[in-house]
Coordinates of C-alpha atoms in Angstrom, one line a residue:
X416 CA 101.3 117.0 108.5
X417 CA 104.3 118.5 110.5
X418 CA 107.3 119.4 108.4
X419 CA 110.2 117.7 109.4
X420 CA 114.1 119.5 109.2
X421 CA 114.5 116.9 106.1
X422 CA 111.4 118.1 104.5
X423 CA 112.8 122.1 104.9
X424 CA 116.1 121.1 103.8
X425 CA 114.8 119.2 100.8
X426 CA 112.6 122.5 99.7
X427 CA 115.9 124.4 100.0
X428 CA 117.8 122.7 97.8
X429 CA 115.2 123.4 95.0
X430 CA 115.3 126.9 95.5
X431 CA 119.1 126.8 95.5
X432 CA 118.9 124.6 92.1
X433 CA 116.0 127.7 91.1
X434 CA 118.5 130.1 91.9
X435 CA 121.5 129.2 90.2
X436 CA 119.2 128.3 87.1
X437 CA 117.9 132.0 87.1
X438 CA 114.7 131.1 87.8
X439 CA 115.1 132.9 91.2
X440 CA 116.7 136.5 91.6
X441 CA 118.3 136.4 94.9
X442 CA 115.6 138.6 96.9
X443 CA 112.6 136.4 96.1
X444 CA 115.1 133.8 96.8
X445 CA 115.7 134.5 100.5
X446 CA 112.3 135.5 100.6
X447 CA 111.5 131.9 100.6
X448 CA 114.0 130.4 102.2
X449 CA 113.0 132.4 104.7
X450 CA 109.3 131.2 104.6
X451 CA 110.9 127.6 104.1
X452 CA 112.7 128.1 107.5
X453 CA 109.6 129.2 109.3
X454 CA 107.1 127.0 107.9
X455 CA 106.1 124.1 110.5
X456 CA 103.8 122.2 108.5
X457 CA 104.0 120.4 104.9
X458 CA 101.0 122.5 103.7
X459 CA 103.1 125.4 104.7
X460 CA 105.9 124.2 102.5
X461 CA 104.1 123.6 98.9
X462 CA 103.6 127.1 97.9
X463 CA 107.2 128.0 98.3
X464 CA 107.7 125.5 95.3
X465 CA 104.7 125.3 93.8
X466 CA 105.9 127.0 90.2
X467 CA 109.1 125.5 89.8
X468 CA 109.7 122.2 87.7
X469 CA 111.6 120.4 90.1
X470 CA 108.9 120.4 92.8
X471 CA 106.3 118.7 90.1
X472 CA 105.3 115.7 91.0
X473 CA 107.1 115.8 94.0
X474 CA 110.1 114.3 92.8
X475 CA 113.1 115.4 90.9
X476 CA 113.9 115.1 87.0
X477 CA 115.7 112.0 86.5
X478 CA 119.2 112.0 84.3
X479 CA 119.0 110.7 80.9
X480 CA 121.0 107.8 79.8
X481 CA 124.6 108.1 79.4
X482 CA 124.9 111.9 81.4
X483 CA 127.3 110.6 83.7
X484 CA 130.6 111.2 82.5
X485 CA 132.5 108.5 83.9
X486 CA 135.8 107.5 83.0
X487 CA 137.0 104.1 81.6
X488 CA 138.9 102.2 84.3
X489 CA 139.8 105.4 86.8
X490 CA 143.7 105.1 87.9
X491 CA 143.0 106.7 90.9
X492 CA 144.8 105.6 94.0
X493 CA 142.9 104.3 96.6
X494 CA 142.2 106.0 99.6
X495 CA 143.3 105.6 103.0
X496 CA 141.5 106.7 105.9
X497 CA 142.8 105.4 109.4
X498 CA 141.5 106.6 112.7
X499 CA 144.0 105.3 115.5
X500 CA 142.8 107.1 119.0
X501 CA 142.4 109.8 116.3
X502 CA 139.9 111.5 114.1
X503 CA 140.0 111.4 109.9
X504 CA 137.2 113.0 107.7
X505 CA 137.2 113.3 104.1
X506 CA 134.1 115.5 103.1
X507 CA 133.4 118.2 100.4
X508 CA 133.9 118.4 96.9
X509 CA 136.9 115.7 96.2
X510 CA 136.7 112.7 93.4
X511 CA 136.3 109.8 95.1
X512 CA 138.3 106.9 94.1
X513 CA 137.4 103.0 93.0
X514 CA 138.4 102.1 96.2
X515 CA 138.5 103.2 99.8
X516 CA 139.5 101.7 103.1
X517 CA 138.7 102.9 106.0
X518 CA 139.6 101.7 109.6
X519 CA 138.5 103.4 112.8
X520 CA 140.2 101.8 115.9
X521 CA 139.5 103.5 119.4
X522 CA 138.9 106.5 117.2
X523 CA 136.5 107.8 114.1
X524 CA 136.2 108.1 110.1
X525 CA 133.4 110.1 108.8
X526 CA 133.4 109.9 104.7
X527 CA 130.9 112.2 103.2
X528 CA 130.5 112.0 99.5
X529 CA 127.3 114.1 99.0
X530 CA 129.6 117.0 97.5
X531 CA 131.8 114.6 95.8
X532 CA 132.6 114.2 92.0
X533 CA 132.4 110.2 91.1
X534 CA 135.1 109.6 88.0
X535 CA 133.6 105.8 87.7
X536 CA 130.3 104.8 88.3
X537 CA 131.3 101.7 91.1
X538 CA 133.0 102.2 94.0
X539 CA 133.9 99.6 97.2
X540 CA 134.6 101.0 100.6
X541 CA 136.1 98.4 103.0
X542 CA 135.4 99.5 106.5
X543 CA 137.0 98.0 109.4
X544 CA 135.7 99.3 113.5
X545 CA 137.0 98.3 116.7
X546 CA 135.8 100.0 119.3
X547 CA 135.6 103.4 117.1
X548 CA 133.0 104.2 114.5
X549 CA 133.1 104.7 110.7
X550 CA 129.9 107.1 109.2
X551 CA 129.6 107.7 105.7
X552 CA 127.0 109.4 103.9
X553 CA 125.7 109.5 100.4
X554 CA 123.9 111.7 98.4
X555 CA 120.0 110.4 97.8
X556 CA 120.3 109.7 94.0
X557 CA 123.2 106.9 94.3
X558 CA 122.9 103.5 95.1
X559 CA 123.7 102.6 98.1
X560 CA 124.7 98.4 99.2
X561 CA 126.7 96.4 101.4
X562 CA 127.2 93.6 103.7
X563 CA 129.4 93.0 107.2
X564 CA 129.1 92.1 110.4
X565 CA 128.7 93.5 114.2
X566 CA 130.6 91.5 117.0
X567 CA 128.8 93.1 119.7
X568 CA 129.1 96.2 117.6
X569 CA 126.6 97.8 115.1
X570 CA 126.7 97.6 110.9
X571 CA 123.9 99.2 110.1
X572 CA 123.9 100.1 106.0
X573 CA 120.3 101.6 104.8
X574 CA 120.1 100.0 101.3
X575 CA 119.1 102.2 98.6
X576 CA 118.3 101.8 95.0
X577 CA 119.2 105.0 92.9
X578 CA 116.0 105.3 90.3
X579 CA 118.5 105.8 87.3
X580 CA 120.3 102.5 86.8
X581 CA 123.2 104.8 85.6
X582 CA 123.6 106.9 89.1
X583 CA 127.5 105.7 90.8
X584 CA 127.5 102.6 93.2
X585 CA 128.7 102.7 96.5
X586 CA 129.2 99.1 98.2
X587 CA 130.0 99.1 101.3
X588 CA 131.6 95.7 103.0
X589 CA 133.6 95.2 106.3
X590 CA 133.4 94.2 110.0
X591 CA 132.5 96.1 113.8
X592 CA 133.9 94.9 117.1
X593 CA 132.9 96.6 119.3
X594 CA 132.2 99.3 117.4
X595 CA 130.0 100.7 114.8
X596 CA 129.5 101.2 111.3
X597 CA 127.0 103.6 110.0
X598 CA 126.0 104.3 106.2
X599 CA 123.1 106.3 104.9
X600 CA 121.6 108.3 101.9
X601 CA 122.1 111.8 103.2
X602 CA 118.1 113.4 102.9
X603 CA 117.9 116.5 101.0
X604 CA 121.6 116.1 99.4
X605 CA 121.6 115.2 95.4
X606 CA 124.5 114.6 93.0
X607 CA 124.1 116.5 90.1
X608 CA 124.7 114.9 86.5
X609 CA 128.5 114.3 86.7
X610 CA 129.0 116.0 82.6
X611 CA 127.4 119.1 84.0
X612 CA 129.9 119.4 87.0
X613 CA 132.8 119.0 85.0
X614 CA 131.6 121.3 82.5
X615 CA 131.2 124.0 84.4
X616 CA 134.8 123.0 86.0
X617 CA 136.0 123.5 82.5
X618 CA 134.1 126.6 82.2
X619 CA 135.1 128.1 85.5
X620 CA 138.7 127.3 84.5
X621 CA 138.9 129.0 81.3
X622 CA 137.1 132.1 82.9
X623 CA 139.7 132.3 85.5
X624 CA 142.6 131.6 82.7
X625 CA 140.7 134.3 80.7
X626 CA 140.7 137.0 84.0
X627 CA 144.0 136.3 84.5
X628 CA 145.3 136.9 81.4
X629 CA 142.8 140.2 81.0
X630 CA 144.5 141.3 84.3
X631 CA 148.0 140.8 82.6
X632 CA 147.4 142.9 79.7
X633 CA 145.8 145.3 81.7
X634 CA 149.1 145.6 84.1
X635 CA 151.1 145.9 80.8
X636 CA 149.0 148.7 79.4
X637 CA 149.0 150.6 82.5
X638 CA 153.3 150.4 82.7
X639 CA 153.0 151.2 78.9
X640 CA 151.2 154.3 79.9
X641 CA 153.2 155.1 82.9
X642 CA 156.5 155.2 80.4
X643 CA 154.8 157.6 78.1
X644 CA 153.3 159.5 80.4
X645 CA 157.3 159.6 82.2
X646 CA 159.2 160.5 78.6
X647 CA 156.4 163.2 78.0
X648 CA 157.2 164.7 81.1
X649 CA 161.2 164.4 80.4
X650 CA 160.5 165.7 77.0
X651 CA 158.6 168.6 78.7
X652 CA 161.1 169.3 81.4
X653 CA 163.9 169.4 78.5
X654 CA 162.1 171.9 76.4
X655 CA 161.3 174.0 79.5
X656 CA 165.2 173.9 80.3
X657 CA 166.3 174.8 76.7
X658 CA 163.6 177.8 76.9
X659 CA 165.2 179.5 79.7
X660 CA 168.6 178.7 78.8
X661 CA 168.1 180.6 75.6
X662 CA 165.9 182.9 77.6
X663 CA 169.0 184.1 79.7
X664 CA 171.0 183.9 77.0
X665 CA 169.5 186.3 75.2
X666 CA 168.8 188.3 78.3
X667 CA 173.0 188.3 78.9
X668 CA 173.4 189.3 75.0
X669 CA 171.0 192.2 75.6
X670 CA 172.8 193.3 78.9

């Protein structure tokens, strides 16, 4: 069977989850991205994954129970994202809030939460199109509903049922005139368990906190060293001037 640029980009993203869980070095890493970028056909693309746990199966390892760390009742401010003979995009890693309305009118709203962090586990968008477009995007492992209309416009949502009954909620209601609204699981994009995200936030934090506080010392020591090394010159310069002070004072007794 032909391999399709989903199928490639699906086999990528398990060597990019191999690689940052050291099951990869970087070399044999590229090596088969590489080989994942050339290969044409699905037979092609099963080696390149054939000895790593995620490709088992064929399918992914489902979260646990209770991995999500959501938040009780997220104060978030909804979000605003209005499109007037304009463009708006909201895309890469942000934490989406409860709530979300976007209106695209002679213009466009693309909302891509496939990077996003999601603080609660449901969340509405309201979506409003006249003769503009609204296209939002979800990673594969969140569930994905809604209901509208198209008044000789387009609302096209492709309903999806995460496997974990835990995985966010993304409902998606509104309207088209004359325009079109467009919402889909993004293929080859996953959410990762939201705890491990915002423990490696926490991590990433403290290492910066702790580099930055190395550096700080570090500066101190090296002015600490700088001032020694300055009064041990003074105190060398001194005793060198003393010395031949006495020198010719000696010299002038002697004369």
């Amino acid at each position: 069977m032909r391999a399709s640029d989903a199928d490639r980009d699906r086999v990528a993203e398990i060597l990019r989850e191999a690689l940052a869980q050291g099951r990869l070095d970087a070399e044999e890493h590229a090596e088969r991205i590489d080989a994942v970028y050339r290969a044409k056909t699905m037979g092609e693309l099963e080696p390149v994954v054939r000895d790593l746990p995620a490709a088992e199966g064929g399918s992914r390892t489902r979260s646990a129970p209770g991995e999500y760390a959501y938040r009780p009742a997220a104060s978030m401010p909804d979000q605003n994202l209005v499109a007037i003979f304009s463009a708006s995009v909201r895309k890469g890693r942000w934490q989406v809030p409860a709530r979300i309305n976007a209106v695209a009118i002679f213009g466009s709203v693309e909302i891509d939460l496939t990077e996003a962090v999601f603080p609660q586990q449901q969340v509405q968008i309201n979506v409003t199109s006249i003769f503009g477009s609204v296209d939002i995007r979800v990673p594969e492992n969140v569930t994905l509903r809604g209901s509208g209309s198209g008044v000789l416009g387009a609302f096209e949502i492709e309903m999806h049922e995460a496997e974990d009954a835990n995985a966010p909620q993304v409902q998606i209601n509104g309207y088209a005139v004359l325009g079109s609204v467009d919402a889909r699981p993004k293929r080859g994009a996953w959410i990762r368990d939201l705890r491990s995200r915002l423990s490696a936030d926490r991590h990433e934090r403290r290492e910066r906190l702790r580099e930055d506080r190395q550096h700080r010392l570090d500066e101190r020591l090296d002015r600490h060293a700088r001032l020694l090394e300055e009064r041990h010159e003074r105190h060398e310069r001194r005793r060198f001037e003393r010395r031949e002070r006495r020198d010719r004072f000696r010299k002038g007794l002697g004369d």
